[in-house]
Amino acid sequence: MLGVSSLLRVARQSQASIPLKALTTCAPQSAAKAQQFLTPDGLRLISSGSQAAYSPVHIEDEPYCRQRQLITLGNRVPVIAPDTWIAPNAVVVGDVDLFDKTSIWYGCVLRGDLNSIRIGAFSNVQDKTVMHAARTSPTGLSAATTVGRYVTIGQSCVLRSATVEDEVLIGEKCVLMEGSLVENHCILAPGTVLPPGRLVPSGQLWAGNPAKFVRNLTKDEKAEIAGIASAVFKTTDKHSSEFLPVGTAYIQAEKLKKSLEAQQQSS
């Protein structure tokens, strides 16, 4: 039997109606709430009789939560691989390409409004990281933000028009400025800041603000980088199993409404 997420995916792709019984069979409480609230990808589930149809709703008609995962800007459209995992409160805007088995974690913002952002297969962008791309780079190099394969980007990092090659580990709260380049098999210690145009050669550990060379990596350290990225993606299954077909903001709104009604009645 298909789960709720599978049924929602079918409806989104085919734009067809789904029997409400199919939803209530696998999640009766979720289906009941879905009659009046948006799904996370901007479709309203409207039930009538024995049918439940999906129809686009303008974002201003959403009374509870107007955040969207994917946002198109003109001809700049996010391109997402089928097995990419994006957290519910992450935002991917404009010209962003996410390749196979990438994961974008909670609170991340990938803003491809001025230039493109590319993230290679098996890479992950962890919580509250911001990635952006300028129109032009002061170094004369490409202003796009490019991340290779098997790259792990730690929490609360900032990448702007930077290039990161394959199998790189970037620690928490690192900043990579315009035109900076991190070659393959490198590690940036937490809090590292790469000034514009800074090059980190292959196989090295850098740290500090501004970033400085620390030492060369061992063979074991280089080999572990790809394994770390793969392990991060494996954890996405546990998170995906807890996702709901609709948001939960309405729960708090209903509690507030009931408490206000109770206060009015008591007064």
CSV table of C-alpha atoms in Angstrom, one decimal:
chain,number,residue,atom,x,y,z
A,1,MET,CA,0.0,0.0,0.0
A,2,LEU,CA,1.3,3.4,-0.9
A,3,GLY,CA,2.1,5.8,1.9
A,4,VAL,CA,0.9,9.4,2.2
A,5,SER,CA,4.0,10.9,0.7
A,6,SER,CA,3.8,8.5,-2.3
A,7,LEU,CA,0.2,9.5,-2.9
A,8,LEU,CA,1.0,13.1,-2.7
A,9,ARG,CA,3.8,12.6,-5.2
A,10,VAL,CA,1.5,10.9,-7.7
A,11,ALA,CA,-1.0,13.7,-7.4
A,12,ARG,CA,1.6,16.4,-7.9
A,13,GLN,CA,3.0,14.7,-11.0
A,14,SER,CA,-0.3,13.8,-12.7
A,15,GLN,CA,-2.4,16.7,-11.4
A,16,ALA,CA,-5.2,14.1,-11.1
A,17,SER,CA,-7.6,13.5,-8.3
A,18,ILE,CA,-7.0,10.8,-5.6
A,19,PRO,CA,-9.7,9.1,-3.7
A,20,LEU,CA,-10.0,10.5,-0.3
A,21,LYS,CA,-10.3,6.9,1.0
A,22,ALA,CA,-6.7,6.2,-0.1
A,23,LEU,CA,-5.5,9.0,2.1
A,24,THR,CA,-7.6,8.2,5.1
A,25,THR,CA,-6.6,4.5,4.9
A,26,CYS,CA,-2.9,5.3,5.5
A,27,ALA,CA,-3.3,8.5,7.6
A,28,PRO,CA,-6.8,9.4,8.6
A,29,GLN,CA,-5.8,12.3,10.8
A,30,SER,CA,-3.5,13.9,8.3
A,31,ALA,CA,-6.2,13.5,5.5
A,32,ALA,CA,-8.8,15.2,7.7
A,33,LYS,CA,-6.6,18.2,8.3
A,34,ALA,CA,-5.5,18.3,4.6
A,35,GLN,CA,-8.9,19.4,3.5
A,36,GLN,CA,-8.2,23.0,4.5
A,37,PHE,CA,-4.4,23.5,4.6
A,38,LEU,CA,-1.6,23.6,2.0
A,39,THR,CA,0.8,20.8,1.4
A,40,PRO,CA,4.5,21.8,1.8
A,41,ASP,CA,5.0,22.2,-2.0
A,42,GLY,CA,2.2,24.7,-2.4
A,43,LEU,CA,-0.8,22.6,-3.4
A,44,ARG,CA,-4.1,22.8,-1.6
A,45,LEU,CA,-6.0,19.5,-1.0
A,46,ILE,CA,-9.7,20.1,-1.5
A,47,SER,CA,-12.0,17.2,-0.7
A,48,SER,CA,-15.5,16.9,-2.1
A,49,GLY,CA,-17.5,13.8,-1.6
A,50,SER,CA,-15.3,10.8,-2.2
A,51,GLN,CA,-12.6,12.7,-4.1
A,52,ALA,CA,-9.6,14.8,-3.1
A,53,ALA,CA,-8.2,17.1,-5.7
A,54,TYR,CA,-5.0,19.2,-5.7
A,55,SER,CA,-5.1,22.8,-7.0
A,56,PRO,CA,-2.4,25.5,-6.9
A,57,VAL,CA,-2.9,28.2,-4.3
A,58,HIS,CA,-1.3,31.7,-4.2
A,59,ILE,CA,1.2,32.0,-1.4
A,60,GLU,CA,-0.7,34.9,0.1
A,61,ASP,CA,-3.7,32.6,0.6
A,62,GLU,CA,-1.8,30.5,3.1
A,63,PRO,CA,-2.9,31.7,6.5
A,64,TYR,CA,-0.3,29.8,8.6
A,65,CYS,CA,3.1,29.3,6.9
A,66,ARG,CA,4.3,30.9,3.7
A,67,GLN,CA,7.7,29.3,3.5
A,68,ARG,CA,8.4,27.2,0.4
A,69,GLN,CA,11.2,24.8,-0.4
A,70,LEU,CA,11.6,25.5,-4.1
A,71,ILE,CA,11.2,29.0,-5.6
A,72,THR,CA,11.4,29.8,-9.3
A,73,LEU,CA,12.6,33.3,-10.4
A,74,GLY,CA,11.7,34.0,-14.0
A,75,ASN,CA,13.7,31.6,-16.1
A,76,ARG,CA,15.8,30.5,-13.2
A,77,VAL,CA,14.4,27.2,-12.1
A,78,PRO,CA,15.8,24.8,-9.5
A,79,VAL,CA,16.7,21.4,-10.9
A,80,ILE,CA,16.6,18.6,-8.3
A,81,ALA,CA,17.6,15.0,-8.7
A,82,PRO,CA,14.9,12.5,-7.7
A,83,ASP,CA,16.8,11.2,-4.8
A,84,THR,CA,17.9,14.5,-3.4
A,85,TRP,CA,16.8,15.2,0.2
A,86,ILE,CA,15.7,18.8,1.2
A,87,ALA,CA,14.6,19.6,4.7
A,88,PRO,CA,11.1,21.1,5.1
A,89,ASN,CA,12.4,24.5,6.2
A,90,ALA,CA,15.3,24.8,3.7
A,91,VAL,CA,14.9,27.1,0.8
A,92,VAL,CA,16.2,26.6,-2.7
A,93,VAL,CA,15.8,29.6,-5.0
A,94,GLY,CA,16.5,30.2,-8.7
A,95,ASP,CA,19.3,28.6,-10.7
A,96,VAL,CA,20.3,25.8,-8.4
A,97,ASP,CA,21.3,22.2,-9.6
A,98,LEU,CA,21.3,19.5,-7.0
A,99,PHE,CA,22.7,16.2,-8.2
A,100,ASP,CA,22.2,12.6,-7.1
A,101,LYS,CA,21.9,11.9,-3.4
A,102,THR,CA,22.7,15.4,-2.2
A,103,SER,CA,21.1,16.5,1.1
A,104,ILE,CA,20.2,20.1,2.1
A,105,TRP,CA,19.5,20.3,5.9
A,106,TYR,CA,17.4,22.4,8.1
A,107,GLY,CA,17.4,26.2,7.7
A,108,CYS,CA,19.7,26.3,4.7
A,109,VAL,CA,19.3,28.9,2.0
A,110,LEU,CA,20.6,28.3,-1.5
A,111,ARG,CA,20.0,31.5,-3.5
A,112,GLY,CA,20.7,31.3,-7.2
A,113,ASP,CA,19.1,34.6,-8.2
A,114,LEU,CA,22.2,36.4,-9.6
A,115,ASN,CA,24.2,33.4,-10.8
A,116,SER,CA,24.2,29.6,-10.7
A,117,ILE,CA,24.8,27.2,-7.8
A,118,ARG,CA,25.8,23.5,-8.5
A,119,ILE,CA,26.2,20.8,-5.9
A,120,GLY,CA,27.6,17.5,-6.9
A,121,ALA,CA,26.5,14.0,-6.1
A,122,PHE,CA,26.7,12.7,-2.5
A,123,SER,CA,27.4,16.1,-1.1
A,124,ASN,CA,25.6,17.6,1.9
A,125,VAL,CA,24.9,21.2,3.1
A,126,GLN,CA,24.2,21.2,6.8
A,127,ASP,CA,22.0,23.3,9.0
A,128,LYS,CA,21.7,27.1,8.5
A,129,THR,CA,24.3,27.3,5.8
A,130,VAL,CA,23.8,30.1,3.2
A,131,MET,CA,25.0,29.7,-0.4
A,132,HIS,CA,24.9,32.6,-2.8
A,133,ALA,CA,26.5,33.7,-6.1
A,134,ALA,CA,27.4,37.2,-7.3
A,135,ARG,CA,26.9,38.4,-10.8
A,136,THR,CA,30.6,38.9,-11.3
A,137,SER,CA,33.7,38.0,-9.4
A,138,PRO,CA,36.5,40.5,-8.6
A,139,THR,CA,39.1,37.9,-9.4
A,140,GLY,CA,37.9,37.5,-13.0
A,141,LEU,CA,37.0,33.9,-12.4
A,142,SER,CA,33.5,32.3,-12.6
A,143,ALA,CA,31.1,33.9,-10.2
A,144,ALA,CA,29.0,30.7,-9.9
A,145,THR,CA,29.1,28.7,-6.7
A,146,THR,CA,30.2,25.2,-7.5
A,147,VAL,CA,30.5,22.2,-5.1
A,148,GLY,CA,31.9,18.9,-6.2
A,149,ARG,CA,31.2,15.3,-5.2
A,150,TYR,CA,31.4,13.9,-1.7
A,151,VAL,CA,31.7,17.3,0.0
A,152,THR,CA,30.5,17.9,3.5
A,153,ILE,CA,29.7,21.6,4.4
A,154,GLY,CA,29.2,22.1,8.1
A,155,GLN,CA,26.6,24.1,10.0
A,156,SER,CA,26.3,27.9,9.6
A,157,CYS,CA,28.7,28.3,6.8
A,158,VAL,CA,28.6,31.0,4.1
A,159,LEU,CA,29.7,30.3,0.5
A,160,ARG,CA,29.6,33.1,-2.0
A,161,SER,CA,30.8,32.6,-5.6
A,162,ALA,CA,33.3,30.0,-4.3
A,163,THR,CA,34.5,26.7,-5.9
A,164,VAL,CA,34.9,23.5,-3.9
A,165,GLU,CA,36.3,20.5,-5.6
A,166,ASP,CA,35.6,16.8,-4.9
A,167,GLU,CA,36.0,15.2,-1.4
A,168,VAL,CA,36.3,18.2,0.8
A,169,LEU,CA,35.3,18.6,4.4
A,170,ILE,CA,34.4,22.1,5.5
A,171,GLY,CA,33.9,22.7,9.2
A,172,GLU,CA,31.2,24.7,11.0
A,173,LYS,CA,30.9,28.5,10.5
A,174,CYS,CA,33.4,28.7,7.7
A,175,VAL,CA,33.2,31.6,5.2
A,176,LEU,CA,34.3,31.2,1.6
A,177,MET,CA,34.4,34.5,-0.2
A,178,GLU,CA,34.2,35.4,-3.9
A,179,GLY,CA,36.7,33.5,-6.2
A,180,SER,CA,38.1,31.3,-3.4
A,181,LEU,CA,39.0,27.8,-4.6
A,182,VAL,CA,39.3,24.6,-2.4
A,183,GLU,CA,40.9,21.8,-4.3
A,184,ASN,CA,40.1,18.1,-3.8
A,185,HIS,CA,41.0,16.2,-0.6
A,186,CYS,CA,41.1,19.2,1.7
A,187,ILE,CA,39.8,20.1,5.1
A,188,LEU,CA,38.9,23.5,6.5
A,189,ALA,CA,38.9,23.7,10.3
A,190,PRO,CA,35.8,25.2,11.9
A,191,GLY,CA,35.7,29.0,11.7
A,192,THR,CA,38.0,29.3,8.7
A,193,VAL,CA,37.7,32.4,6.5
A,194,LEU,CA,38.9,32.3,2.9
A,195,PRO,CA,39.4,35.8,1.5
A,196,PRO,CA,38.5,36.6,-2.1
A,197,GLY,CA,40.6,34.7,-4.6
A,198,ARG,CA,42.3,32.4,-2.0
A,199,LEU,CA,43.5,29.0,-3.2
A,200,VAL,CA,43.7,26.0,-0.9
A,201,PRO,CA,45.9,23.4,-2.7
A,202,SER,CA,44.9,19.7,-2.8
A,203,GLY,CA,45.5,17.5,0.3
A,204,GLN,CA,46.0,20.3,2.9
A,205,LEU,CA,44.4,21.4,6.2
A,206,TRP,CA,43.8,25.1,6.6
A,207,ALA,CA,42.5,27.1,9.5
A,208,GLY,CA,42.1,30.6,10.9
A,209,ASN,CA,40.9,34.1,9.9
A,210,PRO,CA,42.3,34.8,7.4
A,211,ALA,CA,42.9,31.1,6.5
A,212,LYS,CA,46.5,29.8,6.7
A,213,PHE,CA,48.1,26.5,5.9
A,214,VAL,CA,48.4,24.1,8.9
A,215,ARG,CA,49.7,20.8,7.5
A,216,ASN,CA,49.3,18.2,4.8
A,217,LEU,CA,46.6,15.5,5.3
A,218,THR,CA,47.5,11.9,5.8
A,219,LYS,CA,46.2,9.2,3.5
A,220,ASP,CA,43.7,8.0,6.1
A,221,GLU,CA,42.3,11.5,6.5
A,222,LYS,CA,41.8,11.8,2.8
A,223,ALA,CA,40.1,8.4,2.6
A,224,GLU,CA,37.7,9.3,5.3
A,225,ILE,CA,36.2,12.4,3.6
A,226,ALA,CA,34.1,10.5,1.1
A,227,GLY,CA,32.8,8.1,3.8
A,228,ILE,CA,31.7,11.0,6.0
A,229,ALA,CA,29.6,12.4,3.1
A,230,SER,CA,28.0,9.1,2.4
A,231,ALA,CA,27.1,8.5,6.1
A,232,VAL,CA,25.3,11.9,6.2
A,233,PHE,CA,23.0,10.9,3.4
A,234,LYS,CA,22.1,7.6,5.0
A,235,THR,CA,20.7,9.5,8.0
A,236,THR,CA,18.1,11.3,5.7
A,237,ASP,CA,15.8,8.2,5.8
A,238,LYS,CA,15.2,8.6,9.5
A,239,HIS,CA,14.2,12.2,9.0
A,240,SER,CA,12.1,11.6,5.9
A,241,SER,CA,10.0,9.0,7.8
A,242,GLU,CA,8.8,11.7,10.2
A,243,PHE,CA,7.7,14.2,7.6
A,244,LEU,CA,3.9,15.0,7.3
A,245,PRO,CA,2.0,15.6,4.1
A,246,VAL,CA,0.9,19.0,5.5
A,247,GLY,CA,2.4,21.6,7.8
A,248,THR,CA,1.6,21.7,11.5
A,249,ALA,CA,1.4,25.4,12.0
A,250,TYR,CA,-2.4,25.1,12.1
A,251,ILE,CA,-2.2,23.2,15.4
A,252,GLN,CA,-0.7,26.2,17.2
A,253,ALA,CA,-3.2,28.5,15.5
A,254,GLU,CA,-6.1,26.4,16.6
A,255,LYS,CA,-4.8,26.3,20.2
A,256,LEU,CA,-4.5,30.1,20.2
A,257,LYS,CA,-8.0,30.5,18.7
A,258,LYS,CA,-9.5,28.2,21.4
A,259,SER,CA,-7.7,30.0,24.2
A,260,LEU,CA,-8.9,33.4,23.0
A,261,GLU,CA,-12.5,32.1,22.7
A,262,ALA,CA,-12.2,30.8,26.2
A,263,GLN,CA,-11.0,34.1,27.5
A,264,GLN,CA,-13.9,35.9,25.8
A,265,GLN,CA,-16.5,33.5,27.2
A,266,SER,CA,-15.1,33.9,30.7
A,267,SER,CA,-15.1,37.7,30.5
